Amino acid sequence: MRSKLLLDLAERSGWTGVEAALGVAVTGLADIPIWWAAPIALLAAAAKSWVAGRLVGRPGTASTLPAAKDPATPPGLGA
């Protein structure tokens, strides 16, 4: 169970970093005020969650982890 928790933590932290970096990069490239980085990161997070819930990872969740690795998967379902 501990390895699933660490994997979940790494996934969440990694995606948050990517979304924040994307927000900062877009503001720099578009030459717009840096405060726009937060709404851009929010949109990136929402888009990632939508895609993850339908196309990647365990259906019905915002996780990109496969069902077997997702700690939210009830025992016996992720095999």
N, C-alpha and C. Protein backbone atom coordinates (compact mmCIF):
# COMPACT_ATOMS: atom_id res chain seq x y z
N MET A 1 0.82 -1.20 0.00
CA MET A 1 0.00 0.00 0.00
C MET A 1 0.86 1.25 0.00
N ARG A 2 1.99 1.22 0.70
CA ARG A 2 2.86 2.38 0.78
C ARG A 2 3.40 2.78 -0.60
N SER A 3 3.73 1.79 -1.42
CA SER A 3 4.26 2.11 -2.75
C SER A 3 3.18 2.79 -3.60
N LYS A 4 1.91 2.39 -3.44
CA LYS A 4 0.83 3.05 -4.17
C LYS A 4 0.69 4.51 -3.74
N LEU A 5 0.82 4.74 -2.44
CA LEU A 5 0.72 6.10 -1.91
C LEU A 5 1.84 6.97 -2.46
N LEU A 6 3.06 6.45 -2.46
CA LEU A 6 4.19 7.21 -2.99
C LEU A 6 4.04 7.47 -4.49
N LEU A 7 3.51 6.51 -5.21
CA LEU A 7 3.27 6.70 -6.64
C LEU A 7 2.21 7.77 -6.88
N ASP A 8 1.16 7.76 -6.07
CA ASP A 8 0.11 8.76 -6.16
C ASP A 8 0.68 10.15 -5.84
N LEU A 9 1.48 10.23 -4.80
CA LEU A 9 2.11 11.50 -4.42
C LEU A 9 3.00 12.02 -5.54
N ALA A 10 3.79 11.14 -6.13
CA ALA A 10 4.67 11.55 -7.23
C ALA A 10 3.87 12.01 -8.44
N GLU A 11 2.78 11.31 -8.74
CA GLU A 11 1.95 11.70 -9.88
C GLU A 11 1.34 13.08 -9.66
N ARG A 12 0.76 13.31 -8.50
CA ARG A 12 0.12 14.60 -8.22
C ARG A 12 1.14 15.74 -8.22
N SER A 13 2.28 15.51 -7.58
CA SER A 13 3.32 16.54 -7.52
C SER A 13 3.88 16.84 -8.90
N GLY A 14 4.12 15.78 -9.65
CA GLY A 14 4.65 15.96 -11.01
C GLY A 14 3.72 16.75 -11.90
N TRP A 15 2.45 16.39 -11.91
CA TRP A 15 1.48 17.11 -12.74
C TRP A 15 1.32 18.56 -12.29
N THR A 16 1.35 18.81 -10.98
CA THR A 16 1.25 20.18 -10.49
C THR A 16 2.43 21.01 -10.98
N GLY A 17 3.62 20.43 -10.94
CA GLY A 17 4.81 21.12 -11.44
C GLY A 17 4.72 21.41 -12.93
N VAL A 18 4.26 20.43 -13.69
CA VAL A 18 4.11 20.61 -15.14
C VAL A 18 3.10 21.71 -15.44
N GLU A 19 1.98 21.69 -14.76
CA GLU A 19 0.93 22.69 -15.00
C GLU A 19 1.41 24.09 -14.63
N ALA A 20 2.13 24.21 -13.51
CA ALA A 20 2.66 25.51 -13.10
C ALA A 20 3.70 26.01 -14.10
N ALA A 21 4.60 25.12 -14.52
CA ALA A 21 5.62 25.50 -15.50
C ALA A 21 4.98 25.92 -16.82
N LEU A 22 3.93 25.22 -17.22
CA LEU A 22 3.22 25.58 -18.44
C LEU A 22 2.62 26.98 -18.33
N GLY A 23 2.02 27.27 -17.17
CA GLY A 23 1.45 28.60 -16.95
C GLY A 23 2.49 29.69 -17.05
N VAL A 24 3.64 29.48 -16.43
CA VAL A 24 4.72 30.47 -16.47
C VAL A 24 5.28 30.60 -17.90
N ALA A 25 5.46 29.46 -18.58
CA ALA A 25 6.00 29.50 -19.94
C ALA A 25 5.06 30.24 -20.89
N VAL A 26 3.77 29.98 -20.77
CA VAL A 26 2.80 30.65 -21.65
C VAL A 26 2.80 32.15 -21.41
N THR A 27 2.87 32.57 -20.15
CA THR A 27 2.89 34.01 -19.89
C THR A 27 4.15 34.66 -20.45
N GLY A 28 5.26 33.95 -20.38
CA GLY A 28 6.51 34.48 -20.94
C GLY A 28 6.47 34.56 -22.45
N LEU A 29 5.99 33.50 -23.08
CA LEU A 29 5.92 33.47 -24.55
C LEU A 29 4.89 34.45 -25.10
N ALA A 30 3.78 34.61 -24.39
CA ALA A 30 2.72 35.49 -24.87
C ALA A 30 2.94 36.94 -24.42
N ASP A 31 3.98 37.16 -23.60
CA ASP A 31 4.29 38.49 -23.08
C ASP A 31 3.07 39.12 -22.40
N ILE A 32 2.47 38.33 -21.50
CA ILE A 32 1.33 38.81 -20.71
C ILE A 32 1.75 38.80 -19.24
N PRO A 33 1.04 39.53 -18.38
CA PRO A 33 1.42 39.58 -16.96
C PRO A 33 1.48 38.19 -16.33
N ILE A 34 2.44 38.02 -15.42
CA ILE A 34 2.69 36.73 -14.78
C ILE A 34 1.49 36.23 -13.99
N TRP A 35 0.63 37.12 -13.51
CA TRP A 35 -0.51 36.65 -12.73
C TRP A 35 -1.43 35.76 -13.55
N TRP A 36 -1.33 35.81 -14.87
CA TRP A 36 -2.11 34.91 -15.73
C TRP A 36 -1.63 33.46 -15.63
N ALA A 37 -0.46 33.23 -15.05
CA ALA A 37 0.06 31.86 -14.94
C ALA A 37 -0.87 30.97 -14.13
N ALA A 38 -1.47 31.52 -13.07
CA ALA A 38 -2.37 30.71 -12.23
C ALA A 38 -3.62 30.26 -12.98
N PRO A 39 -4.35 31.16 -13.67
CA PRO A 39 -5.51 30.69 -14.43
C PRO A 39 -5.14 29.74 -15.57
N ILE A 40 -3.98 29.97 -16.18
CA ILE A 40 -3.54 29.06 -17.25
C ILE A 40 -3.25 27.68 -16.67
N ALA A 41 -2.58 27.62 -15.51
CA ALA A 41 -2.30 26.34 -14.85
C ALA A 41 -3.61 25.66 -14.45
N LEU A 42 -4.58 26.44 -14.00
CA LEU A 42 -5.89 25.89 -13.64
C LEU A 42 -6.56 25.25 -14.86
N LEU A 43 -6.50 25.92 -15.99
CA LEU A 43 -7.08 25.34 -17.21
C LEU A 43 -6.33 24.07 -17.63
N ALA A 44 -5.01 24.09 -17.49
CA ALA A 44 -4.23 22.89 -17.82
C ALA A 44 -4.60 21.73 -16.90
N ALA A 45 -4.80 22.01 -15.61
CA ALA A 45 -5.18 20.96 -14.66
C ALA A 45 -6.56 20.40 -14.98
N ALA A 46 -7.49 21.29 -15.32
CA ALA A 46 -8.85 20.84 -15.67
C ALA A 46 -8.82 19.99 -16.94
N ALA A 47 -8.04 20.42 -17.93
CA ALA A 47 -7.94 19.65 -19.18
C ALA A 47 -7.31 18.29 -18.93
N LYS A 48 -6.25 18.25 -18.12
CA LYS A 48 -5.59 16.98 -17.80
C LYS A 48 -6.56 16.05 -17.08
N SER A 49 -7.31 16.58 -16.15
CA SER A 49 -8.27 15.77 -15.40
C SER A 49 -9.37 15.23 -16.29
N TRP A 50 -9.85 16.04 -17.22
CA TRP A 50 -10.89 15.59 -18.14
C TRP A 50 -10.36 14.46 -19.01
N VAL A 51 -9.17 14.64 -19.57
CA VAL A 51 -8.58 13.61 -20.42
C VAL A 51 -8.30 12.34 -19.60
N ALA A 52 -7.76 12.51 -18.41
CA ALA A 52 -7.44 11.35 -17.57
C ALA A 52 -8.69 10.56 -17.19
N GLY A 53 -9.78 11.26 -16.94
CA GLY A 53 -11.01 10.59 -16.54
C GLY A 53 -11.70 9.83 -17.66
N ARG A 54 -11.31 10.10 -18.89
CA ARG A 54 -11.97 9.47 -20.02
C ARG A 54 -11.06 8.61 -20.88
N LEU A 55 -9.79 8.96 -20.96
CA LEU A 55 -8.92 8.28 -21.91
C LEU A 55 -7.70 7.59 -21.30
N VAL A 56 -7.28 8.03 -20.11
CA VAL A 56 -6.04 7.53 -19.51
C VAL A 56 -6.33 7.13 -18.07
N GLY A 57 -5.58 6.19 -17.55
CA GLY A 57 -5.72 5.83 -16.14
C GLY A 57 -7.03 5.12 -15.82
N ARG A 58 -7.45 5.24 -14.57
CA ARG A 58 -8.66 4.57 -14.11
C ARG A 58 -9.88 5.40 -14.49
N PRO A 59 -10.81 4.84 -15.24
CA PRO A 59 -12.00 5.60 -15.66
C PRO A 59 -12.76 6.18 -14.46
N GLY A 60 -13.24 7.40 -14.63
CA GLY A 60 -14.02 8.03 -13.59
C GLY A 60 -13.21 8.76 -12.53
N THR A 61 -11.88 8.76 -12.68
CA THR A 61 -11.02 9.50 -11.76
C THR A 61 -10.15 10.46 -12.57
N ALA A 62 -9.51 11.39 -11.91
CA ALA A 62 -8.62 12.32 -12.59
C ALA A 62 -7.17 11.82 -12.58
N SER A 63 -6.98 10.59 -12.12
CA SER A 63 -5.64 10.03 -12.03
C SER A 63 -5.18 9.50 -13.38
N THR A 64 -3.90 9.70 -13.67
CA THR A 64 -3.33 9.14 -14.89
C THR A 64 -2.67 7.79 -14.60
N LEU A 65 -2.71 7.36 -13.33
CA LEU A 65 -2.16 6.06 -12.97
C LEU A 65 -3.07 4.95 -13.46
N PRO A 66 -2.52 3.82 -13.88
CA PRO A 66 -3.36 2.68 -14.23
C PRO A 66 -4.11 2.18 -12.98
N ALA A 67 -5.22 1.53 -13.18
CA ALA A 67 -6.06 1.08 -12.07
C ALA A 67 -5.29 0.24 -11.05
N ALA A 68 -4.38 -0.60 -11.52
CA ALA A 68 -3.62 -1.46 -10.60
C ALA A 68 -2.71 -0.66 -9.70
N LYS A 69 -2.29 0.53 -10.09
CA LYS A 69 -1.38 1.36 -9.31
C LYS A 69 -2.10 2.48 -8.56
N ASP A 70 -3.35 2.75 -8.89
CA ASP A 70 -4.10 3.85 -8.29
C ASP A 70 -4.57 3.45 -6.89
N PRO A 71 -4.18 4.21 -5.84
CA PRO A 71 -4.60 3.83 -4.49
C PRO A 71 -6.10 3.96 -4.26
N ALA A 72 -6.80 4.65 -5.13
CA ALA A 72 -8.25 4.78 -4.99
C ALA A 72 -9.01 3.56 -5.50
N THR A 73 -8.31 2.66 -6.18
CA THR A 73 -8.95 1.45 -6.70
C THR A 73 -9.22 0.49 -5.54
N PRO A 74 -10.48 0.07 -5.38
CA PRO A 74 -10.80 -0.88 -4.32
C PRO A 74 -10.01 -2.18 -4.51
N PRO A 75 -9.61 -2.82 -3.42
CA PRO A 75 -8.86 -4.08 -3.52
C PRO A 75 -9.60 -5.10 -4.37
N GLY A 76 -8.84 -5.78 -5.21
CA GLY A 76 -9.43 -6.82 -6.05
C GLY A 76 -9.89 -6.32 -7.41
N LEU A 77 -10.02 -5.01 -7.61
CA LEU A 77 -10.48 -4.50 -8.91
C LEU A 77 -9.34 -4.12 -9.83
N GLY A 78 -8.19 -3.78 -9.27
CA GLY A 78 -7.07 -3.32 -10.09
C GLY A 78 -6.19 -4.42 -10.61
N ALA A 79 -6.25 -5.56 -10.00
CA ALA A 79 -5.42 -6.73 -10.32
C ALA A 79 -4.22 -6.40 -11.04
